[in-house]
GROMACS .gro file of C-alpha atoms in nm:
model
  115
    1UNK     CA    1   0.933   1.414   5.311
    2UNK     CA    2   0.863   1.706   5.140
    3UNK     CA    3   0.527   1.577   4.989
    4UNK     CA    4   0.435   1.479   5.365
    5UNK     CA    5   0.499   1.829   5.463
    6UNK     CA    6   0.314   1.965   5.224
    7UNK     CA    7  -0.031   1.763   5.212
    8UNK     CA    8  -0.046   1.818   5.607
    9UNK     CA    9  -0.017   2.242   5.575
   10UNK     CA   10  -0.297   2.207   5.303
   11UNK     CA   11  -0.586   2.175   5.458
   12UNK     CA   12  -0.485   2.482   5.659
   13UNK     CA   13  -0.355   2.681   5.361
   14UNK     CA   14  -0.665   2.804   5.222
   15UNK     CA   15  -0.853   2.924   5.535
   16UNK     CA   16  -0.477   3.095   5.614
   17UNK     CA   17  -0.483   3.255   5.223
   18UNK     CA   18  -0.855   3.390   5.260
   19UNK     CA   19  -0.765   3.548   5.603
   20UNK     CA   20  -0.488   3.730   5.506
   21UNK     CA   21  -0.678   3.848   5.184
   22UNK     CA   22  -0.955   3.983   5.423
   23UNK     CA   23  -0.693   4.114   5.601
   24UNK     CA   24  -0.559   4.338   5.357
   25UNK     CA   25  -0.909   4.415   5.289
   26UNK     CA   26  -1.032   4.515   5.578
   27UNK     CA   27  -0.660   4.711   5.621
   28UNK     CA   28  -0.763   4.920   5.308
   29UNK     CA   29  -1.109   4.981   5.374
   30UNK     CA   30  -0.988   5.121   5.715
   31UNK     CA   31  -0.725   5.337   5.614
   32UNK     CA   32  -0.974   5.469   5.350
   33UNK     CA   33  -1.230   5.498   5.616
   34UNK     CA   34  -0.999   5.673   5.862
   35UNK     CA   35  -0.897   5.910   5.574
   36UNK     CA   36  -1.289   6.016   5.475
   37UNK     CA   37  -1.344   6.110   5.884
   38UNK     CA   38  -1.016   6.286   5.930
   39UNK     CA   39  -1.097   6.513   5.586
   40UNK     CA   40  -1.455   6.538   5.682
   41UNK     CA   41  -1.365   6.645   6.077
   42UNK     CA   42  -1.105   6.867   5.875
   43UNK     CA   43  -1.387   7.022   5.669
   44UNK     CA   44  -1.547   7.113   5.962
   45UNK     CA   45  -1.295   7.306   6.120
   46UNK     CA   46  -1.105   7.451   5.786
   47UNK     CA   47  -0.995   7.788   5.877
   48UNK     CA   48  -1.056   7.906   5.516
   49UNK     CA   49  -1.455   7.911   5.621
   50UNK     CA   50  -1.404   8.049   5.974
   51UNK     CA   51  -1.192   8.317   5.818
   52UNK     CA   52  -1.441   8.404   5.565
   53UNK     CA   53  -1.744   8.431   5.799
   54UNK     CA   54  -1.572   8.652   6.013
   55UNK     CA   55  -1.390   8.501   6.262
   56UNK     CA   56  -1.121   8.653   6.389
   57UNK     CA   57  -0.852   8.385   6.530
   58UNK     CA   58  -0.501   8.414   6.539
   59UNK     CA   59  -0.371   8.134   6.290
   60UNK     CA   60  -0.226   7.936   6.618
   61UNK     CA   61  -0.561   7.868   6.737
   62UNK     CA   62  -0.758   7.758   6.417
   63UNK     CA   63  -0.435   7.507   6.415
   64UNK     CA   64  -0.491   7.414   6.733
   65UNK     CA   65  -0.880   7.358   6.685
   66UNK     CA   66  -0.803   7.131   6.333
   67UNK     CA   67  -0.580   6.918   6.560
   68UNK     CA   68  -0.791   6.879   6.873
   69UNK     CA   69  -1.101   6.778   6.606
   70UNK     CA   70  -0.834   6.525   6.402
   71UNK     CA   71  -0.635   6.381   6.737
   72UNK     CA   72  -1.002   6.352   6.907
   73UNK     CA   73  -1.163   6.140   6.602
   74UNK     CA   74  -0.809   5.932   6.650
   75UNK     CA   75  -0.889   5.886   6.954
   76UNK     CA   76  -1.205   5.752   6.954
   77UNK     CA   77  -1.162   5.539   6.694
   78UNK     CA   78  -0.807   5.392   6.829
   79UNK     CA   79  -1.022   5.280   7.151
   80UNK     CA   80  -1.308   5.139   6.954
   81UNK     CA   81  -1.089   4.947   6.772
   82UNK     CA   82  -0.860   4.818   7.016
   83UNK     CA   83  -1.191   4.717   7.244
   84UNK     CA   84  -1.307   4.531   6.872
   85UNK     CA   85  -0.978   4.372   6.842
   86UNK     CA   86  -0.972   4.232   7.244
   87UNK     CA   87  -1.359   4.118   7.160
   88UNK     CA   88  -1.269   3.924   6.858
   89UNK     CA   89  -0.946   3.780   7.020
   90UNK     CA   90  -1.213   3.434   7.082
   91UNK     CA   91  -1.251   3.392   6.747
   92UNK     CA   92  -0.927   3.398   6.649
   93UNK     CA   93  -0.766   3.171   6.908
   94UNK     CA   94  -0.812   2.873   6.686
   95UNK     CA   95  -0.557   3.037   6.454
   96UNK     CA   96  -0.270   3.101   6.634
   97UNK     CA   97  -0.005   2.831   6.746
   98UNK     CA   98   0.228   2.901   7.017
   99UNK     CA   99   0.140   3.241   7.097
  100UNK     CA  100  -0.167   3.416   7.300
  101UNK     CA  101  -0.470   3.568   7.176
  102UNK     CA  102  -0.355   3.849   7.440
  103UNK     CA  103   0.015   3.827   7.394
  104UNK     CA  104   0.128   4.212   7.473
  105UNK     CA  105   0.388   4.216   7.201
  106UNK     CA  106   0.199   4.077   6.967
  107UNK     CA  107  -0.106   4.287   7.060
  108UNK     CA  108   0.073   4.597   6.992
  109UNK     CA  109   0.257   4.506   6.711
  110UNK     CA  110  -0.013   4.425   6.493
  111UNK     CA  111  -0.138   4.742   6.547
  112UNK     CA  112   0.158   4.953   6.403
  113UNK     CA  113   0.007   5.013   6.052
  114UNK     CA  114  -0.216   5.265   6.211
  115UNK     CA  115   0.067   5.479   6.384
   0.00000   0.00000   0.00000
């Protein structure tokens, strides 16, 4: 029984193997993409260089202005990527047994690596 089992998950095991490898792929290069915007939006606003040309902030607001440039970037790209992910919920249908491409729960709690 065992050997029946088996031989009917394997034509299915590969394409599942090579889409979780992607996966973590495209996991990685998004976490590493996310981390080059968020230093290069904090680059822009580093206090260090608006200090030293001669701006005269309190140290409250140059926070605030490095988190309104990191949470906006977030932003953006949260709402891109969630409009991507609904998009590509077609081609994924095909893949998923029991459960819907726009299953709420499931939606949003894929997404909690990026939180």
């Amino acid at each position: 029984m065992q050997e029946i089992f088996s031989s009917s998950l394997a034509s299915r095991r590969l394409p599942m193997i090579f889409t979780a490898a992607f996966a973590v792929l495209a996991l990685i290069l998004a976490v590493l993409g996310m981390y080059g915007i968020m230093a290069y939006a904090g680059d822009l606003a580093d206090p260090g260089d608006r200090h030293s040309y001669g701006a005269r902030r309190r140290p409250r607001d140059i926070l605030r202005l490095v988190v309104r440039e990191g949470l906006t970037t977030a932003v953006i790209g949260t709402v891109l990527g969630a409009a991507v992910a609904v998009a590509a919920t077609r081609m994924l249908a095909g893949l998923l047994y029991g459960v819907s491409t726009r299953d709420p729960g499931t939606f949003i709690g894929s997404k909690q690596p990026y939180c």
